[in-house]
Coordinates of C-alpha atoms and ligand atoms in Angstrom, one line a residue:
M1 CA 6.8 17.4 0.1
D2 CA 9.2 17.8 3.0
A3 CA 11.8 15.3 4.1
G4 CA 9.8 14.5 7.3
S5 CA 6.6 13.5 5.4
K6 CA 8.6 11.5 2.9
A7 CA 10.3 9.6 5.7
F8 CA 6.9 9.0 7.4
F9 CA 5.3 7.6 4.3
Y10 CA 8.4 5.6 3.5
A11 CA 8.1 3.9 6.9
L12 CA 4.4 3.2 6.4
S13 CA 5.1 1.8 3.0
R14 CA 7.0 -1.0 4.7
S15 CA 4.1 -2.0 6.9
D16 CA 2.5 -5.3 5.9
A17 CA -0.6 -4.6 8.0
L18 CA -1.3 -1.3 6.2
K19 CA -0.6 -2.9 2.9
R20 CA -3.2 -5.6 3.6
L21 CA -5.7 -3.0 4.7
A22 CA -5.1 -0.7 1.7
S23 CA -5.1 -3.7 -0.7
K24 CA -8.5 -4.7 0.6
Y25 CA -10.1 -1.3 0.0
G26 CA -7.9 0.7 -2.3
M27 CA -9.1 -0.8 -5.6
A28 CA -12.3 -2.6 -4.5
T29 CA -14.8 -0.5 -6.5
K30 CA -14.6 2.0 -9.4
E31 CA -14.5 4.9 -6.9
S32 CA -11.8 3.4 -4.6
F33 CA -9.1 5.8 -3.5
A34 CA -6.1 4.2 -5.2
R35 CA -7.8 4.5 -8.6
R36 CA -7.1 8.2 -8.6
F37 CA -3.4 7.3 -9.3
I38 CA -3.5 3.7 -10.6
A39 CA -5.2 2.6 -13.8
G40 CA -6.4 -0.8 -12.5
E41 CA -5.0 -4.1 -11.4
T42 CA -5.3 -5.9 -14.8
I43 CA -3.9 -5.4 -18.2
E44 CA -7.4 -5.1 -19.6
E45 CA -8.2 -2.2 -17.2
A46 CA -4.9 -0.5 -18.1
L47 CA -5.6 -0.8 -21.8
G48 CA -9.0 0.8 -21.3
A49 CA -7.4 3.8 -19.5
A50 CA -4.6 3.9 -22.1
Q51 CA -7.0 4.0 -25.0
S52 CA -9.0 6.9 -23.4
I53 CA -5.8 8.9 -22.7
Q54 CA -4.6 8.3 -26.2
D55 CA -7.9 9.4 -27.6
Q56 CA -7.6 12.7 -25.7
G57 CA -4.4 13.4 -27.6
Y58 CA -1.8 12.5 -25.0
L59 CA 1.3 10.3 -25.3
L60 CA 1.6 7.6 -22.7
T61 CA 3.9 5.1 -21.1
L62 CA 2.5 2.0 -19.3
D63 CA 4.1 0.8 -16.1
Y64 CA 3.3 -2.7 -14.7
L65 CA 3.8 -2.0 -11.0
G66 CA 6.2 -4.0 -8.9
E67 CA 9.6 -3.4 -7.3
S68 CA 12.0 -4.9 -4.8
V69 CA 11.3 -8.5 -5.6
R70 CA 13.2 -10.9 -3.5
T71 CA 13.1 -14.2 -5.5
P72 CA 14.0 -15.2 -9.0
E73 CA 10.5 -16.6 -9.4
A74 CA 8.9 -13.2 -8.7
A75 CA 11.3 -11.6 -11.2
T76 CA 10.4 -14.2 -13.8
T77 CA 6.7 -13.6 -13.2
A78 CA 7.2 -9.8 -13.7
T79 CA 9.2 -10.5 -16.9
R80 CA 6.4 -12.7 -18.3
E81 CA 3.8 -10.0 -17.5
Y82 CA 5.9 -7.5 -19.5
L83 CA 6.1 -9.9 -22.4
R84 CA 2.4 -10.4 -22.3
L85 CA 2.0 -6.6 -22.2
I86 CA 4.1 -6.2 -25.3
D87 CA 2.1 -8.8 -27.1
V88 CA -1.3 -7.3 -26.1
I89 CA -0.3 -3.7 -26.8
S90 CA 1.1 -4.6 -30.2
R91 CA -2.3 -5.9 -31.1
A92 CA -4.3 -3.1 -29.4
G93 CA -3.0 -0.1 -31.3
I94 CA -1.8 1.6 -28.1
E95 CA 1.4 3.6 -28.2
R96 CA 4.4 1.3 -27.7
N97 CA 6.1 2.8 -24.7
L98 CA 6.7 1.1 -21.3
S99 CA 8.4 2.0 -18.1
L100 CA 9.9 -0.6 -15.8
K101 CA 12.0 -0.9 -12.6
L102 CA 15.1 -3.1 -12.4
T103 CA 14.4 -4.3 -8.9
Q104 CA 11.2 -5.7 -10.3
L105 CA 13.3 -7.8 -12.7
G106 CA 15.5 -9.1 -9.9
L107 CA 18.2 -6.5 -9.3
D108 CA 18.1 -7.3 -5.6
V109 CA 18.3 -11.0 -6.3
D110 CA 21.4 -10.8 -8.4
R111 CA 22.6 -8.7 -11.3
A112 CA 22.7 -11.6 -13.8
T113 CA 19.0 -12.5 -13.2
C114 CA 18.0 -8.9 -13.7
V115 CA 20.0 -8.5 -16.9
D116 CA 18.7 -11.8 -18.4
N117 CA 15.2 -10.7 -17.7
L118 CA 15.7 -7.3 -19.1
R119 CA 17.2 -8.8 -22.3
R120 CA 14.2 -11.1 -22.6
I121 CA 12.0 -8.0 -22.6
L122 CA 14.2 -5.8 -24.8
G123 CA 14.3 -8.4 -27.6
P124 CA 10.6 -8.6 -28.4
A125 CA 10.2 -4.9 -27.5
G126 CA 12.7 -4.0 -30.2
E127 CA 11.1 -6.2 -32.8
H128 CA 7.7 -4.6 -32.1
G129 CA 9.0 -1.0 -32.1
F130 CA 8.6 -0.3 -28.3
F131 CA 10.6 2.2 -26.3
I132 CA 11.5 1.1 -22.8
R133 CA 12.2 3.6 -20.1
I134 CA 14.1 2.3 -17.1
D135 CA 12.8 4.1 -14.0
M136 CA 15.3 5.2 -11.4
E137 CA 14.9 3.9 -7.9
D138 CA 16.5 4.9 -4.6
S139 CA 20.2 5.8 -4.4
S140 CA 21.4 2.4 -3.3
H141 CA 20.4 1.3 -6.9
T142 CA 21.6 4.3 -8.9
Q143 CA 25.0 3.1 -9.9
E144 CA 23.9 -0.4 -10.8
T145 CA 21.0 0.9 -12.8
I146 CA 23.3 3.2 -14.8
N147 CA 25.9 0.4 -15.2
I148 CA 23.3 -2.0 -16.6
F149 CA 21.7 0.7 -18.8
E150 CA 25.1 1.7 -20.3
A151 CA 26.2 -2.0 -20.8
L152 CA 23.0 -2.7 -22.8
W153 CA 23.3 0.5 -24.7
R154 CA 26.8 -0.5 -25.8
Q155 CA 25.4 -3.8 -26.9
D156 CA 23.2 -1.9 -29.3
Y157 CA 19.9 -1.8 -27.4
R158 CA 19.0 1.7 -28.6
H159 CA 15.3 1.6 -27.8
I160 CA 16.0 2.3 -24.1
G161 CA 16.1 5.5 -22.0
I162 CA 16.9 6.3 -18.4
V163 CA 15.6 8.5 -15.6
L164 CA 17.9 10.9 -13.7
Q165 CA 16.9 12.7 -10.5
S166 CA 17.7 16.3 -9.8
Y167 CA 17.8 15.8 -6.0
L168 CA 20.9 13.7 -6.3
R169 CA 24.2 15.6 -6.0
R170 CA 25.8 13.2 -8.6
T171 CA 23.3 13.8 -11.4
E172 CA 25.2 16.5 -13.2
E173 CA 28.0 14.0 -14.0
D174 CA 25.5 11.2 -14.8
I175 CA 23.8 13.6 -17.3
T176 CA 27.2 14.3 -18.9
R177 CA 27.9 10.6 -19.4
T178 CA 24.4 9.9 -20.7
L179 CA 24.4 12.8 -23.1
H180 CA 27.7 11.5 -24.4
L181 CA 26.1 8.1 -25.1
G182 CA 23.3 9.9 -27.0
A183 CA 20.6 8.3 -24.9
R184 CA 17.2 9.7 -23.9
I185 CA 16.8 11.0 -20.4
R186 CA 13.7 11.6 -18.3
L187 CA 14.5 14.3 -15.8
V188 CA 12.6 14.1 -12.5
K189 CA 13.1 15.7 -9.0
G190 CA 13.3 12.2 -7.3
A191 CA 10.7 10.4 -5.2
Y192 CA 12.7 8.5 -2.5
K193 CA 13.8 9.3 1.0
E194 CA 17.5 9.9 0.7
P195 CA 20.3 10.9 3.1
R196 CA 21.8 14.4 2.9
A197 CA 25.1 13.0 1.9
V198 CA 23.8 12.0 -1.5
A199 CA 20.8 14.3 -2.0
Y200 CA 20.0 18.0 -1.6
P201 CA 17.8 18.4 1.4
S202 CA 16.2 21.7 0.4
H203 CA 13.5 22.2 -2.2
R204 CA 15.3 25.3 -3.4
D205 CA 18.5 23.3 -4.3
V206 CA 16.5 20.4 -5.9
E207 CA 14.7 23.0 -8.1
S208 CA 17.7 25.0 -9.0
H209 CA 19.5 21.8 -9.9
F210 CA 16.5 20.7 -11.9
L211 CA 16.6 24.0 -13.9
T212 CA 20.3 23.7 -14.6
L213 CA 19.9 20.1 -15.8
M214 CA 16.8 20.9 -17.9
K215 CA 18.8 23.5 -19.8
R216 CA 21.5 21.0 -20.5
L217 CA 19.0 18.5 -21.8
L218 CA 17.4 21.1 -24.1
D219 CA 20.7 22.4 -25.3
S220 CA 21.9 18.9 -26.2
G221 CA 19.8 18.8 -29.4
Q222 CA 18.6 15.3 -28.4
Y223 CA 15.1 14.4 -27.5
H224 CA 14.4 14.3 -23.7
A225 CA 11.6 14.4 -21.2
I226 CA 10.9 16.9 -18.5
A227 CA 8.8 15.1 -16.0
T228 CA 7.3 17.3 -13.3
H229 CA 4.0 18.8 -12.1
D230 CA 5.7 21.9 -10.8
P231 CA 4.4 24.9 -12.8
A232 CA 7.6 26.9 -12.1
M233 CA 9.8 24.1 -13.6
I234 CA 7.4 23.8 -16.6
E235 CA 7.2 27.5 -17.3
A236 CA 11.0 27.8 -17.0
T237 CA 11.3 25.0 -19.6
I238 CA 8.9 26.7 -22.0
A239 CA 10.7 30.0 -21.6
Y240 CA 14.1 28.5 -22.1
A241 CA 13.0 26.6 -25.2
A242 CA 11.5 29.8 -26.6
E243 CA 14.7 31.7 -25.9
R244 CA 16.8 29.1 -27.7
G245 CA 14.4 28.6 -30.5
I246 CA 13.8 25.0 -29.7
P247 CA 10.6 23.7 -31.3
N248 CA 7.8 22.1 -29.2
D249 CA 8.4 18.7 -30.8
R250 CA 12.1 18.5 -29.7
F251 CA 11.2 17.6 -26.1
E252 CA 8.2 16.4 -24.1
F253 CA 6.6 16.9 -20.8
Q254 CA 5.6 14.0 -18.7
M255 CA 3.2 13.7 -15.7
L256 CA 1.8 10.9 -13.6
Y257 CA -1.7 9.6 -14.1
G258 CA -4.2 11.4 -12.0
I259 CA -2.0 14.3 -10.9
R260 CA -2.6 17.9 -12.1
R261 CA -5.0 16.9 -14.9
D262 CA -5.7 20.6 -15.4
L263 CA -2.1 21.3 -16.2
Q264 CA -1.8 18.2 -18.4
E265 CA -4.7 19.5 -20.4
S266 CA -3.5 23.1 -20.6
L267 CA -0.1 22.1 -21.8
R268 CA -1.5 19.7 -24.4
A269 CA -3.9 22.5 -25.6
R270 CA -0.9 24.9 -25.8
G271 CA 0.7 22.5 -28.3
Y272 CA 3.2 20.7 -26.1
R273 CA 3.9 17.0 -26.2
M274 CA 2.5 15.6 -23.0
R275 CA 3.1 12.0 -21.9
I276 CA 1.1 10.4 -19.1
Y277 CA 2.8 7.7 -17.0
L278 CA 0.1 5.1 -16.5
P279 CA 0.7 2.6 -13.7
F280 CA -1.3 -0.6 -13.2
G281 CA -1.1 -3.9 -11.4
R282 CA -1.7 -5.5 -8.1
E283 CA 1.5 -4.3 -6.5
W284 CA 0.4 -0.7 -6.3
F285 CA 1.0 0.0 -2.6
P286 CA 4.6 1.4 -2.6
Y287 CA 3.9 3.6 -5.7
F288 CA 0.8 4.8 -4.0
M289 CA 2.6 5.6 -0.8
R290 CA 5.2 7.7 -2.6
R291 CA 2.3 9.7 -4.1
L292 CA 0.9 10.3 -0.6
G293 CA 4.4 11.3 0.7
E294 CA 4.7 13.9 -2.1
R295 CA 1.5 15.5 -1.0
P296 CA 0.3 14.7 2.5
S297 CA -3.0 16.5 1.8
N298 CA -3.8 13.4 -0.3
V299 CA -4.3 11.6 3.0
A300 CA -7.4 13.5 3.8
F301 CA -8.9 12.4 0.4
V302 CA -7.9 8.8 1.1
L303 CA -9.4 8.8 4.6
R304 CA -12.7 10.3 3.3
S305 CA -12.8 7.6 0.5
L306 CA -11.9 4.9 2.9
S307 CA -14.7 5.5 5.3
H308 CA -17.1 5.8 2.4
E309 CA -15.7 2.6 1.0
R310 CA -16.0 0.6 4.2
R311 CA -19.6 1.7 4.6
A312 CA -20.4 0.8 0.9
L313 CA -18.8 -2.7 1.3
R314 CA -20.6 -3.4 4.5
N315 CA -24.0 -2.6 2.9
Ligands
FDA401 P1 6.4 18.8 -6.6 O1 6.5 17.6 -5.7 O2 7.1 20.1 -6.1 O3 5.0 19.1 -7.0 C1 4.5 20.2 -7.7 C2 3.0 20.2 -7.7 O4 2.5 19.1 -8.4 C3 2.4 20.2 -6.3 O5 2.3 21.4 -5.7 C4 1.1 19.5 -6.6 O6 0.2 20.5 -7.1 C5 1.4 18.5 -7.7 N1 1.7 17.2 -7.1 C6 2.9 16.6 -7.1 N2 2.9 15.4 -6.6 C7 1.6 15.2 -6.3 C8 0.9 14.1 -5.7 N3 1.5 13.0 -5.4 N4 -0.5 14.2 -5.5 C9 -1.1 15.4 -5.9 N5 -0.5 16.4 -6.4 C10 0.8 16.3 -6.6 N6 10.8 9.6 -9.5 C11 11.9 8.8 -9.3 O7 12.6 8.8 -8.3 N7 12.2 7.8 -10.3 C12 11.4 7.7 -11.4 O8 11.7 6.9 -12.3 C13 10.3 8.6 -11.6 N8 9.6 8.6 -12.7 C14 8.6 9.6 -12.9 C15 7.9 9.6 -14.1 C16 7.0 10.7 -14.3 C17 6.3 10.8 -15.7 C18 6.8 11.7 -13.4 C19 6.0 12.9 -13.6 C20 7.5 11.6 -12.2 C21 8.3 10.6 -11.9 N9 9.0 10.5 -10.7 C22 10.1 9.6 -10.6 C23 8.5 11.2 -9.5 C24 9.3 12.5 -9.3 O9 10.6 12.2 -8.9 C25 8.6 13.4 -8.2 O10 8.6 12.7 -7.0 C26 7.2 13.8 -8.5 O11 7.0 14.1 -9.9 C27 6.8 15.0 -7.7 O12 7.6 16.1 -8.0 P2 7.2 17.3 -8.9 O13 8.4 17.6 -9.9 O14 5.9 17.1 -9.6 O15 7.2 18.6 -8.0

């Protein structure tokens, strides 16, 4: 992805008209285009996809989609959905691992609302043996996300982990702090459109930073996640682990649902722990647009499906 296409898709992701259009067609049938990246709109659909992924030998994390909520009511609704998810998963025999975003729980409304909602989720999650990964959003939320994460960690919520992004210049220091806490990190390149002042503009820098940070995570002796579809990053991780004698079960790879299924399968077959990030829910549009921004050739696939879809729905 280059910065231009990211910016373009970021702008489109703010369009209500496009959102309405996409929402009408994107998940309408089993073949609809958004289903390539999103497991469905309901918990039941997500559980079906989760069961099938688990049966194929993958680890998984479920994400109830939603972000940037503007009212306490919307944050409460998202919190209730997570509580329902914990209840349903606990009974379904699906791996107990969830990912969530703090702006979905009200971070843009106010910090206290967000922290209250997060605590309401972490309580039952802890009782039922869930691990909760706090996704990282754009750089205007980085510091607050880390502050909340660290505050809760210090209050003995130890079933939480965080995400750090190699495109941010600050991440080396954030890794140092987080390793010092002893918390689990998911390392990603970063998915948002960021200014040069805070993020490396060139792929080469993002990747070389990723490799430096990956080595620090592996050397830490703690259990972390390397989340990328980039074969160069993956092979470098495998080579580094081999060089340092780090066994396959001391770290995991993670990939997004529907992306590089071939690579997911080959890593699993080679004996690596492979976790699939499985998003679901009605608020899939911003997530979906980030996936298009990462790989603009996905647009051709969407347009083809869309014209097919409109014909099918008319008939
Ligand atoms: P890169 O973008 O270079 O892609 C490498 C290759 O992967 C491509 O050549 C292509 O083959 C394939 N690929 C990548 N994206 C694709 C797409 N959309 N469609 C089709 N093929 C694609 N980010 C963030 O800011 N906060 C977060 O919390 C998370 N969480 C997260 C969890 C997990 C499990 C993953 C895998 C990723 C994230 N991300 C994220 C997203 C991450 O920051 C990044 O935007 C994407 O993973 C794409 O970057 P890659 O490292 O895959 O490399």
